[in-house]
């Protein structure tokens, strides 16, 4: 028997101390189901320390991300309030190991989600949508992992910045995405890269949540997954992401120590 709780403790400690570790599966192979149990147990540790759950994120919803990381399945993880950084604010990089940033679309739910939704129903469960960026930070050395490892690591979740909320659900399907680092374009693409339509992330999230026997409360965030590959996030940098017709979001990085 694998001690899933001990694995959760290892990955949680790596995140807490910003110290990279070897892939968990290198010493103890486990299944994808077990990976989600480890993920859940590591999130419970955060909740126990006082963090609160604010929503879920999907990963590998675009080909660009799958190709960059060498995996081919959609995954999901949890977001907590400690991950949230301010739009237009300054983000200290001390809490990360080797952060990367990626452009995303973030949804805010208006109703509880407790069953698989269809594409037609999805927008009725939404309060707002915003341009966003996710800061991902694998707890594994060299940012390398198997699918099971990255799921156990809560899908590399580390930070997020959300731009102004809007009701612009139309036109989301194929909107241009540009991410700039100090004014230079480092990633560009389209929201169509996210499952063909970012709204489909609501359908996928609802299916995954229902499958796990869980309920997502109204007022939760759903991060749809990156439209492009992720970009390394340096210190003293200004990052700006524009999603055409939706809006923009930005932040500046620094180091405390
Ligand atoms: C895993 C997280 C993937 C996305 O948006 O596709 C993800 C990783 O790339 O480390 O957040
Ligand atoms: Mg992401």
PDB file of C-alpha atoms and ligand atoms in Angstrom:
ATOM      1  CA  UNK A   1       0.000   0.000   0.000  1.00  0.00           C
ATOM      2  CA  UNK A   2       1.254   3.452  -0.897  1.00  0.00           C
ATOM      3  CA  UNK A   3       1.024   6.012   1.858  1.00  0.00           C
ATOM      4  CA  UNK A   4      -0.866   8.692  -0.093  1.00  0.00           C
ATOM      5  CA  UNK A   5      -0.862  11.039   2.870  1.00  0.00           C
ATOM      6  CA  UNK A   6       2.923  10.889   3.109  1.00  0.00           C
ATOM      7  CA  UNK A   7       3.113  11.815  -0.592  1.00  0.00           C
ATOM      8  CA  UNK A   8       0.730  14.735   0.044  1.00  0.00           C
ATOM      9  CA  UNK A   9       2.992  15.886   2.870  1.00  0.00           C
ATOM     10  CA  UNK A  10       6.048  15.795   0.570  1.00  0.00           C
ATOM     11  CA  UNK A  11       4.434  17.821  -2.193  1.00  0.00           C
ATOM     12  CA  UNK A  12       2.891  20.275   0.256  1.00  0.00           C
ATOM     13  CA  UNK A  13       6.249  20.839   1.981  1.00  0.00           C
ATOM     14  CA  UNK A  14       7.934  21.434  -1.389  1.00  0.00           C
ATOM     15  CA  UNK A  15       5.335  24.122  -2.190  1.00  0.00           C
ATOM     16  CA  UNK A  16       5.498  25.673   1.258  1.00  0.00           C
ATOM     17  CA  UNK A  17       9.288  25.966   1.305  1.00  0.00           C
ATOM     18  CA  UNK A  18       9.642  26.648  -2.442  1.00  0.00           C
ATOM     19  CA  UNK A  19      12.118  23.763  -2.591  1.00  0.00           C
ATOM     20  CA  UNK A  20      11.979  21.487  -5.644  1.00  0.00           C
ATOM     21  CA  UNK A  21      11.761  17.726  -5.152  1.00  0.00           C
ATOM     22  CA  UNK A  22      12.180  14.639  -7.342  1.00  0.00           C
ATOM     23  CA  UNK A  23       9.039  13.412  -9.078  1.00  0.00           C
ATOM     24  CA  UNK A  24       6.944  11.425  -6.598  1.00  0.00           C
ATOM     25  CA  UNK A  25       6.358   8.596  -9.095  1.00  0.00           C
ATOM     26  CA  UNK A  26      10.122   8.107  -9.496  1.00  0.00           C
ATOM     27  CA  UNK A  27      10.222   6.345  -6.113  1.00  0.00           C
ATOM     28  CA  UNK A  28       6.564   5.331  -5.723  1.00  0.00           C
ATOM     29  CA  UNK A  29       4.494   4.750  -8.864  1.00  0.00           C
ATOM     30  CA  UNK A  30       0.768   5.467  -8.349  1.00  0.00           C
ATOM     31  CA  UNK A  31      -2.380   5.651 -10.461  1.00  0.00           C
ATOM     32  CA  UNK A  32      -4.142   8.762 -11.718  1.00  0.00           C
ATOM     33  CA  UNK A  33      -6.925   8.142  -9.191  1.00  0.00           C
ATOM     34  CA  UNK A  34      -4.333   8.031  -6.416  1.00  0.00           C
ATOM     35  CA  UNK A  35      -2.808  11.237  -7.796  1.00  0.00           C
ATOM     36  CA  UNK A  36      -6.133  13.017  -7.239  1.00  0.00           C
ATOM     37  CA  UNK A  37      -6.301  11.606  -3.698  1.00  0.00           C
ATOM     38  CA  UNK A  38      -2.801  13.012  -3.025  1.00  0.00           C
ATOM     39  CA  UNK A  39      -3.853  16.345  -4.573  1.00  0.00           C
ATOM     40  CA  UNK A  40      -6.921  16.523  -2.372  1.00  0.00           C
ATOM     41  CA  UNK A  41      -4.929  15.629   0.759  1.00  0.00           C
ATOM     42  CA  UNK A  42      -2.347  18.320  -0.001  1.00  0.00           C
ATOM     43  CA  UNK A  43      -5.127  20.909  -0.459  1.00  0.00           C
ATOM     44  CA  UNK A  44      -6.654  19.816   2.861  1.00  0.00           C
ATOM     45  CA  UNK A  45      -3.338  20.745   4.479  1.00  0.00           C
ATOM     46  CA  UNK A  46      -3.599  24.240   3.025  1.00  0.00           C
ATOM     47  CA  UNK A  47      -7.197  24.584   4.211  1.00  0.00           C
ATOM     48  CA  UNK A  48      -6.097  23.417   7.639  1.00  0.00           C
ATOM     49  CA  UNK A  49      -3.524  26.235   7.688  1.00  0.00           C
ATOM     50  CA  UNK A  50      -6.300  28.769   7.023  1.00  0.00           C
ATOM     51  CA  UNK A  51      -6.442  29.087   3.243  1.00  0.00           C
ATOM     52  CA  UNK A  52      -9.884  28.996   1.647  1.00  0.00           C
ATOM     53  CA  UNK A  53     -11.005  27.333  -1.531  1.00  0.00           C
ATOM     54  CA  UNK A  54     -11.957  29.836  -4.240  1.00  0.00           C
ATOM     55  CA  UNK A  55     -12.457  27.595  -7.263  1.00  0.00           C
ATOM     56  CA  UNK A  56     -10.912  25.177  -9.703  1.00  0.00           C
ATOM     57  CA  UNK A  57      -8.511  25.272 -12.623  1.00  0.00           C
ATOM     58  CA  UNK A  58      -8.300  23.132 -15.689  1.00  0.00           C
ATOM     59  CA  UNK A  59      -4.980  22.195 -17.226  1.00  0.00           C
ATOM     60  CA  UNK A  60      -3.937  21.027 -20.668  1.00  0.00           C
ATOM     61  CA  UNK A  61      -7.082  22.300 -22.378  1.00  0.00           C
ATOM     62  CA  UNK A  62      -4.979  23.527 -25.317  1.00  0.00           C
ATOM     63  CA  UNK A  63      -2.654  21.673 -27.687  1.00  0.00           C
ATOM     64  CA  UNK A  64       0.006  24.343 -27.079  1.00  0.00           C
ATOM     65  CA  UNK A  65       0.203  23.355 -23.403  1.00  0.00           C
ATOM     66  CA  UNK A  66       0.041  19.615 -24.030  1.00  0.00           C
ATOM     67  CA  UNK A  67       2.898  19.837 -26.504  1.00  0.00           C
ATOM     68  CA  UNK A  68       4.995  22.082 -24.236  1.00  0.00           C
ATOM     69  CA  UNK A  69       4.682  19.697 -21.292  1.00  0.00           C
ATOM     70  CA  UNK A  70       4.526  16.381 -23.173  1.00  0.00           C
ATOM     71  CA  UNK A  71       1.179  15.176 -21.782  1.00  0.00           C
ATOM     72  CA  UNK A  72      -2.126  14.585 -23.499  1.00  0.00           C
ATOM     73  CA  UNK A  73      -4.982  14.586 -20.975  1.00  0.00           C
ATOM     74  CA  UNK A  74      -7.080  17.292 -19.429  1.00  0.00           C
ATOM     75  CA  UNK A  75      -6.423  17.641 -15.687  1.00  0.00           C
ATOM     76  CA  UNK A  76      -7.868  19.759 -12.890  1.00  0.00           C
ATOM     77  CA  UNK A  77      -6.862  21.193  -9.563  1.00  0.00           C
ATOM     78  CA  UNK A  78      -7.907  23.600  -6.812  1.00  0.00           C
ATOM     79  CA  UNK A  79      -7.436  27.328  -6.338  1.00  0.00           C
ATOM     80  CA  UNK A  80      -7.124  28.926  -2.900  1.00  0.00           C
ATOM     81  CA  UNK A  81      -7.195  32.564  -1.795  1.00  0.00           C
ATOM     82  CA  UNK A  82      -3.460  32.485  -1.032  1.00  0.00           C
ATOM     83  CA  UNK A  83      -2.785  32.086  -4.761  1.00  0.00           C
ATOM     84  CA  UNK A  84      -4.647  35.249  -5.724  1.00  0.00           C
ATOM     85  CA  UNK A  85      -2.549  38.304  -6.602  1.00  0.00           C
ATOM     86  CA  UNK A  86      -3.837  41.770  -7.392  1.00  0.00           C
ATOM     87  CA  UNK A  87      -4.468  42.972 -10.935  1.00  0.00           C
ATOM     88  CA  UNK A  88      -2.028  45.796 -11.661  1.00  0.00           C
ATOM     89  CA  UNK A  89      -0.145  44.941  -8.484  1.00  0.00           C
ATOM     90  CA  UNK A  90       3.291  43.657  -7.540  1.00  0.00           C
ATOM     91  CA  UNK A  91       3.934  39.954  -7.135  1.00  0.00           C
ATOM     92  CA  UNK A  92       6.817  38.794  -4.933  1.00  0.00           C
ATOM     93  CA  UNK A  93       8.488  35.792  -6.540  1.00  0.00           C
ATOM     94  CA  UNK A  94       9.980  34.477  -3.279  1.00  0.00           C
ATOM     95  CA  UNK A  95       7.175  31.966  -2.819  1.00  0.00           C
ATOM     96  CA  UNK A  96       7.944  30.257  -6.152  1.00  0.00           C
ATOM     97  CA  UNK A  97      10.633  27.835  -7.336  1.00  0.00           C
ATOM     98  CA  UNK A  98      10.769  28.420 -11.113  1.00  0.00           C
ATOM     99  CA  UNK A  99       7.579  30.307 -11.991  1.00  0.00           C
ATOM    100  CA  UNK A 100       6.068  30.540 -15.439  1.00  0.00           C
ATOM    101  CA  UNK A 101       3.176  32.702 -16.566  1.00  0.00           C
ATOM    102  CA  UNK A 102       0.416  31.901 -19.037  1.00  0.00           C
ATOM    103  CA  UNK A 103      -2.625  33.728 -20.448  1.00  0.00           C
ATOM    104  CA  UNK A 104      -5.998  32.407 -19.328  1.00  0.00           C
ATOM    105  CA  UNK A 105      -9.717  33.113 -19.297  1.00  0.00           C
ATOM    106  CA  UNK A 106     -11.332  33.069 -15.836  1.00  0.00           C
ATOM    107  CA  UNK A 107     -15.049  32.505 -15.179  1.00  0.00           C
ATOM    108  CA  UNK A 108     -17.046  33.363 -12.055  1.00  0.00           C
ATOM    109  CA  UNK A 109     -20.008  31.055 -11.394  1.00  0.00           C
ATOM    110  CA  UNK A 110     -23.461  32.355 -10.461  1.00  0.00           C
ATOM    111  CA  UNK A 111     -24.993  29.065  -9.320  1.00  0.00           C
ATOM    112  CA  UNK A 112     -23.928  25.907  -7.583  1.00  0.00           C
ATOM    113  CA  UNK A 113     -22.641  23.254  -9.991  1.00  0.00           C
ATOM    114  CA  UNK A 114     -23.421  19.706  -8.876  1.00  0.00           C
ATOM    115  CA  UNK A 115     -23.956  17.844 -12.140  1.00  0.00           C
ATOM    116  CA  UNK A 116     -22.507  17.668 -15.669  1.00  0.00           C
ATOM    117  CA  UNK A 117     -23.692  20.688 -17.674  1.00  0.00           C
ATOM    118  CA  UNK A 118     -24.239  20.864 -21.407  1.00  0.00           C
ATOM    119  CA  UNK A 119     -22.726  23.547 -23.609  1.00  0.00           C
ATOM    120  CA  UNK A 120     -26.188  25.171 -23.876  1.00  0.00           C
ATOM    121  CA  UNK A 121     -26.552  25.391 -20.102  1.00  0.00           C
ATOM    122  CA  UNK A 122     -23.000  26.558 -19.337  1.00  0.00           C
ATOM    123  CA  UNK A 123     -23.510  30.318 -19.710  1.00  0.00           C
ATOM    124  CA  UNK A 124     -26.565  30.232 -17.412  1.00  0.00           C
ATOM    125  CA  UNK A 125     -24.257  29.208 -14.566  1.00  0.00           C
ATOM    126  CA  UNK A 126     -21.935  32.155 -15.072  1.00  0.00           C
ATOM    127  CA  UNK A 127     -21.869  35.543 -13.398  1.00  0.00           C
ATOM    128  CA  UNK A 128     -18.879  37.041 -15.196  1.00  0.00           C
ATOM    129  CA  UNK A 129     -15.756  36.417 -17.232  1.00  0.00           C
ATOM    130  CA  UNK A 130     -12.344  38.108 -17.105  1.00  0.00           C
ATOM    131  CA  UNK A 131      -8.944  38.054 -18.774  1.00  0.00           C
ATOM    132  CA  UNK A 132      -6.474  36.383 -16.429  1.00  0.00           C
ATOM    133  CA  UNK A 133      -2.957  35.065 -16.070  1.00  0.00           C
ATOM    134  CA  UNK A 134      -1.898  32.014 -14.152  1.00  0.00           C
ATOM    135  CA  UNK A 135       1.482  31.659 -12.501  1.00  0.00           C
ATOM    136  CA  UNK A 136       2.378  27.984 -12.537  1.00  0.00           C
ATOM    137  CA  UNK A 137       5.261  26.576 -10.531  1.00  0.00           C
ATOM    138  CA  UNK A 138       5.913  22.867 -10.647  1.00  0.00           C
ATOM    139  CA  UNK A 139       7.248  21.574  -7.354  1.00  0.00           C
ATOM    140  CA  UNK A 140       9.344  19.087  -9.355  1.00  0.00           C
ATOM    141  CA  UNK A 141      12.936  19.664 -10.312  1.00  0.00           C
ATOM    142  CA  UNK A 142      13.394  21.084 -13.826  1.00  0.00           C
ATOM    143  CA  UNK A 143       9.610  21.511 -14.213  1.00  0.00           C
ATOM    144  CA  UNK A 144       9.433  17.891 -15.432  1.00  0.00           C
ATOM    145  CA  UNK A 145       6.669  15.452 -14.511  1.00  0.00           C
ATOM    146  CA  UNK A 146       4.385  12.606 -15.539  1.00  0.00           C
ATOM    147  CA  UNK A 147       0.627  13.155 -15.701  1.00  0.00           C
ATOM    148  CA  UNK A 148       0.248  11.507 -12.254  1.00  0.00           C
ATOM    149  CA  UNK A 149       2.983  13.701 -10.781  1.00  0.00           C
ATOM    150  CA  UNK A 150       1.498  16.970 -12.014  1.00  0.00           C
ATOM    151  CA  UNK A 151      -1.986  16.015 -10.789  1.00  0.00           C
ATOM    152  CA  UNK A 152      -0.570  15.168  -7.344  1.00  0.00           C
ATOM    153  CA  UNK A 153       1.109  18.597  -7.442  1.00  0.00           C
ATOM    154  CA  UNK A 154      -2.301  20.297  -7.838  1.00  0.00           C
ATOM    155  CA  UNK A 155      -1.548  20.900 -11.518  1.00  0.00           C
ATOM    156  CA  UNK A 156       1.351  23.282 -10.747  1.00  0.00           C
ATOM    157  CA  UNK A 157      -1.104  25.896  -9.335  1.00  0.00           C
ATOM    158  CA  UNK A 158       0.763  28.714  -7.671  1.00  0.00           C
ATOM    159  CA  UNK A 159      -0.696  32.123  -8.487  1.00  0.00           C
ATOM    160  CA  UNK A 160      -3.289  33.985 -10.488  1.00  0.00           C
ATOM    161  CA  UNK A 161      -4.106  37.528 -11.479  1.00  0.00           C
ATOM    162  CA  UNK A 162      -7.590  38.362 -12.714  1.00  0.00           C
ATOM    163  CA  UNK A 163      -8.471  41.440 -14.794  1.00  0.00           C
ATOM    164  CA  UNK A 164     -11.769  43.347 -14.629  1.00  0.00           C
ATOM    165  CA  UNK A 165     -14.899  41.194 -14.649  1.00  0.00           C
ATOM    166  CA  UNK A 166     -17.255  41.607 -17.615  1.00  0.00           C
ATOM    167  CA  UNK A 167     -20.457  40.049 -18.954  1.00  0.00           C
ATOM    168  CA  UNK A 168     -18.923  39.660 -22.423  1.00  0.00           C
ATOM    169  CA  UNK A 169     -19.596  35.978 -22.944  1.00  0.00           C
ATOM    170  CA  UNK A 170     -20.162  36.463 -26.692  1.00  0.00           C
ATOM    171  CA  UNK A 171     -17.054  36.802 -28.755  1.00  0.00           C
ATOM    172  CA  UNK A 172     -15.058  34.691 -26.327  1.00  0.00           C
ATOM    173  CA  UNK A 173     -14.842  31.839 -28.747  1.00  0.00           C
ATOM    174  CA  UNK A 174     -12.100  33.126 -31.013  1.00  0.00           C
ATOM    175  CA  UNK A 175     -10.537  36.188 -29.415  1.00  0.00           C
ATOM    176  CA  UNK A 176      -6.912  37.170 -29.978  1.00  0.00           C
ATOM    177  CA  UNK A 177      -4.619  36.663 -26.967  1.00  0.00           C
ATOM    178  CA  UNK A 178      -1.346  38.541 -26.515  1.00  0.00           C
ATOM    179  CA  UNK A 179       1.005  38.323 -23.558  1.00  0.00           C
ATOM    180  CA  UNK A 180       3.846  40.830 -23.252  1.00  0.00           C
ATOM    181  CA  UNK A 181       6.895  40.849 -21.031  1.00  0.00           C
ATOM    182  CA  UNK A 182       8.333  44.365 -20.657  1.00  0.00           C
ATOM    183  CA  UNK A 183       6.498  45.387 -23.807  1.00  0.00           C
ATOM    184  CA  UNK A 184       7.764  42.500 -25.928  1.00  0.00           C
ATOM    185  CA  UNK A 185       5.249  39.907 -27.143  1.00  0.00           C
ATOM    186  CA  UNK A 186       6.239  36.541 -25.686  1.00  0.00           C
ATOM    187  CA  UNK A 187       3.068  34.542 -26.394  1.00  0.00           C
ATOM    188  CA  UNK A 188       0.226  35.092 -28.845  1.00  0.00           C
ATOM    189  CA  UNK A 189      -2.729  32.966 -29.849  1.00  0.00           C
ATOM    190  CA  UNK A 190      -6.496  32.686 -29.718  1.00  0.00           C
ATOM    191  CA  UNK A 191      -9.021  31.671 -27.079  1.00  0.00           C
ATOM    192  CA  UNK A 192     -10.205  29.123 -29.659  1.00  0.00           C
ATOM    193  CA  UNK A 193      -7.132  27.110 -28.607  1.00  0.00           C
ATOM    194  CA  UNK A 194      -8.940  26.404 -25.296  1.00  0.00           C
ATOM    195  CA  UNK A 195     -11.067  23.362 -26.152  1.00  0.00           C
ATOM    196  CA  UNK A 196     -12.299  25.127 -29.312  1.00  0.00           C
ATOM    197  CA  UNK A 197     -14.246  27.534 -27.073  1.00  0.00           C
ATOM    198  CA  UNK A 198     -13.339  28.509 -23.463  1.00  0.00           C
ATOM    199  CA  UNK A 199     -16.995  28.008 -22.473  1.00  0.00           C
ATOM    200  CA  UNK A 200     -16.379  24.307 -22.981  1.00  0.00           C
ATOM    201  CA  UNK A 201     -14.159  24.446 -19.871  1.00  0.00           C
ATOM    202  CA  UNK A 202     -17.351  24.946 -17.824  1.00  0.00           C
ATOM    203  CA  UNK A 203     -18.791  21.752 -19.314  1.00  0.00           C
ATOM    204  CA  UNK A 204     -15.554  19.877 -18.600  1.00  0.00           C
ATOM    205  CA  UNK A 205     -15.225  21.276 -15.079  1.00  0.00           C
ATOM    206  CA  UNK A 206     -18.841  20.351 -14.269  1.00  0.00           C
ATOM    207  CA  UNK A 207     -18.261  16.802 -15.519  1.00  0.00           C
ATOM    208  CA  UNK A 208     -15.086  16.378 -13.451  1.00  0.00           C
ATOM    209  CA  UNK A 209     -16.668  17.863 -10.332  1.00  0.00           C
ATOM    210  CA  UNK A 210     -19.760  15.654 -10.638  1.00  0.00           C
ATOM    211  CA  UNK A 211     -17.618  12.572 -11.291  1.00  0.00           C
ATOM    212  CA  UNK A 212     -15.797  13.223  -8.033  1.00  0.00           C
ATOM    213  CA  UNK A 213     -19.103  13.524  -6.170  1.00  0.00           C
ATOM    214  CA  UNK A 214     -18.324  17.147  -5.295  1.00  0.00           C
ATOM    215  CA  UNK A 215     -20.251  20.399  -5.549  1.00  0.00           C
ATOM    216  CA  UNK A 216     -18.809  23.732  -6.714  1.00  0.00           C
ATOM    217  CA  UNK A 217     -20.497  26.578  -4.802  1.00  0.00           C
ATOM    218  CA  UNK A 218     -21.869  29.699  -6.521  1.00  0.00           C
ATOM    219  CA  UNK A 219     -19.255  32.444  -6.651  1.00  0.00           C
ATOM    220  CA  UNK A 220     -16.409  30.059  -7.533  1.00  0.00           C
ATOM    221  CA  UNK A 221     -13.673  30.733 -10.070  1.00  0.00           C
ATOM    222  CA  UNK A 222     -13.071  28.412 -12.997  1.00  0.00           C
ATOM    223  CA  UNK A 223      -9.773  28.938 -14.802  1.00  0.00           C
ATOM    224  CA  UNK A 224     -10.217  27.581 -18.324  1.00  0.00           C
ATOM    225  CA  UNK A 225      -6.573  26.675 -18.996  1.00  0.00           C
ATOM    226  CA  UNK A 226      -3.874  28.475 -20.942  1.00  0.00           C
ATOM    227  CA  UNK A 227      -4.444  29.429 -24.567  1.00  0.00           C
ATOM    228  CA  UNK A 228      -0.705  29.366 -25.327  1.00  0.00           C
ATOM    229  CA  UNK A 229       2.446  27.805 -23.925  1.00  0.00           C
ATOM    230  CA  UNK A 230       3.704  29.223 -20.614  1.00  0.00           C
ATOM    231  CA  UNK A 231       6.616  31.670 -20.424  1.00  0.00           C
ATOM    232  CA  UNK A 232       9.350  31.833 -17.727  1.00  0.00           C
ATOM    233  CA  UNK A 233       8.590  34.629 -15.238  1.00  0.00           C
ATOM    234  CA  UNK A 234      11.672  36.701 -14.316  1.00  0.00           C
ATOM    235  CA  UNK A 235      12.164  39.153 -11.429  1.00  0.00           C
ATOM    236  CA  UNK A 236      11.583  42.891 -12.024  1.00  0.00           C
ATOM    237  CA  UNK A 237       9.406  42.257 -15.053  1.00  0.00           C
ATOM    238  CA  UNK A 238       6.126  43.742 -16.183  1.00  0.00           C
ATOM    239  CA  UNK A 239       3.666  41.228 -17.642  1.00  0.00           C
ATOM    240  CA  UNK A 240       0.624  42.339 -19.588  1.00  0.00           C
ATOM    241  CA  UNK A 241      -2.035  40.157 -21.160  1.00  0.00           C
ATOM    242  CA  UNK A 242      -4.721  41.350 -23.575  1.00  0.00           C
ATOM    243  CA  UNK A 243      -7.683  39.307 -24.721  1.00  0.00           C
ATOM    244  CA  UNK A 244      -9.365  41.136 -27.582  1.00  0.00           C
ATOM    245  CA  UNK A 245     -12.911  42.232 -26.792  1.00  0.00           C
ATOM    246  CA  UNK A 246     -12.564  41.045 -23.190  1.00  0.00           C
ATOM    247  CA  UNK A 247      -9.945  43.285 -21.604  1.00  0.00           C
ATOM    248  CA  UNK A 248      -6.486  43.104 -20.090  1.00  0.00           C
ATOM    249  CA  UNK A 249      -4.619  42.302 -16.903  1.00  0.00           C
ATOM    250  CA  UNK A 250      -1.094  43.034 -15.739  1.00  0.00           C
ATOM    251  CA  UNK A 251       1.373  42.767 -12.879  1.00  0.00           C
ATOM    252  CA  UNK A 252       4.987  43.481 -11.994  1.00  0.00           C
ATOM    253  CA  UNK A 253       7.358  41.059 -10.305  1.00  0.00           C
ATOM    254  CA  UNK A 254       9.939  41.664  -7.590  1.00  0.00           C
ATOM    255  CA  UNK A 255      11.894  39.767  -4.937  1.00  0.00           C
ATOM    256  CA  UNK A 256      11.760  40.439  -1.239  1.00  0.00           C
ATOM    257  CA  UNK A 257      15.053  38.741  -0.499  1.00  0.00           C
TER     258      UNK A 257
HETATM  259  C1  LIG B   1       0.494  22.080 -15.546  1.00  0.00           C
HETATM  260  C2  LIG B   1      -0.655  23.055 -15.495  1.00  0.00           C
HETATM  261  C3  LIG B   1      -1.344  23.235 -16.822  1.00  0.00           C
HETATM  262  C4  LIG B   1      -2.807  24.884 -18.119  1.00  0.00           C
HETATM  263  O1  LIG B   1      -3.341  26.010 -18.131  1.00  0.00           O
HETATM  264  O2  LIG B   1      -2.808  24.147 -19.098  1.00  0.00           O
HETATM  265  C5  LIG B   1      -2.145  24.477 -16.853  1.00  0.00           C
HETATM  266  C6  LIG B   1       1.784  22.703 -16.040  1.00  0.00           C
HETATM  267  O3  LIG B   1       1.867  23.098 -17.203  1.00  0.00           O
HETATM  268  O4  LIG B   1       2.734  22.731 -15.248  1.00  0.00           O
HETATM  269  O5  LIG B   1      -2.258  25.203 -15.904  1.00  0.00           O
HETATM  270 MG1  LIG B   2      -2.978  27.188 -16.427  1.00  0.00          MG
END
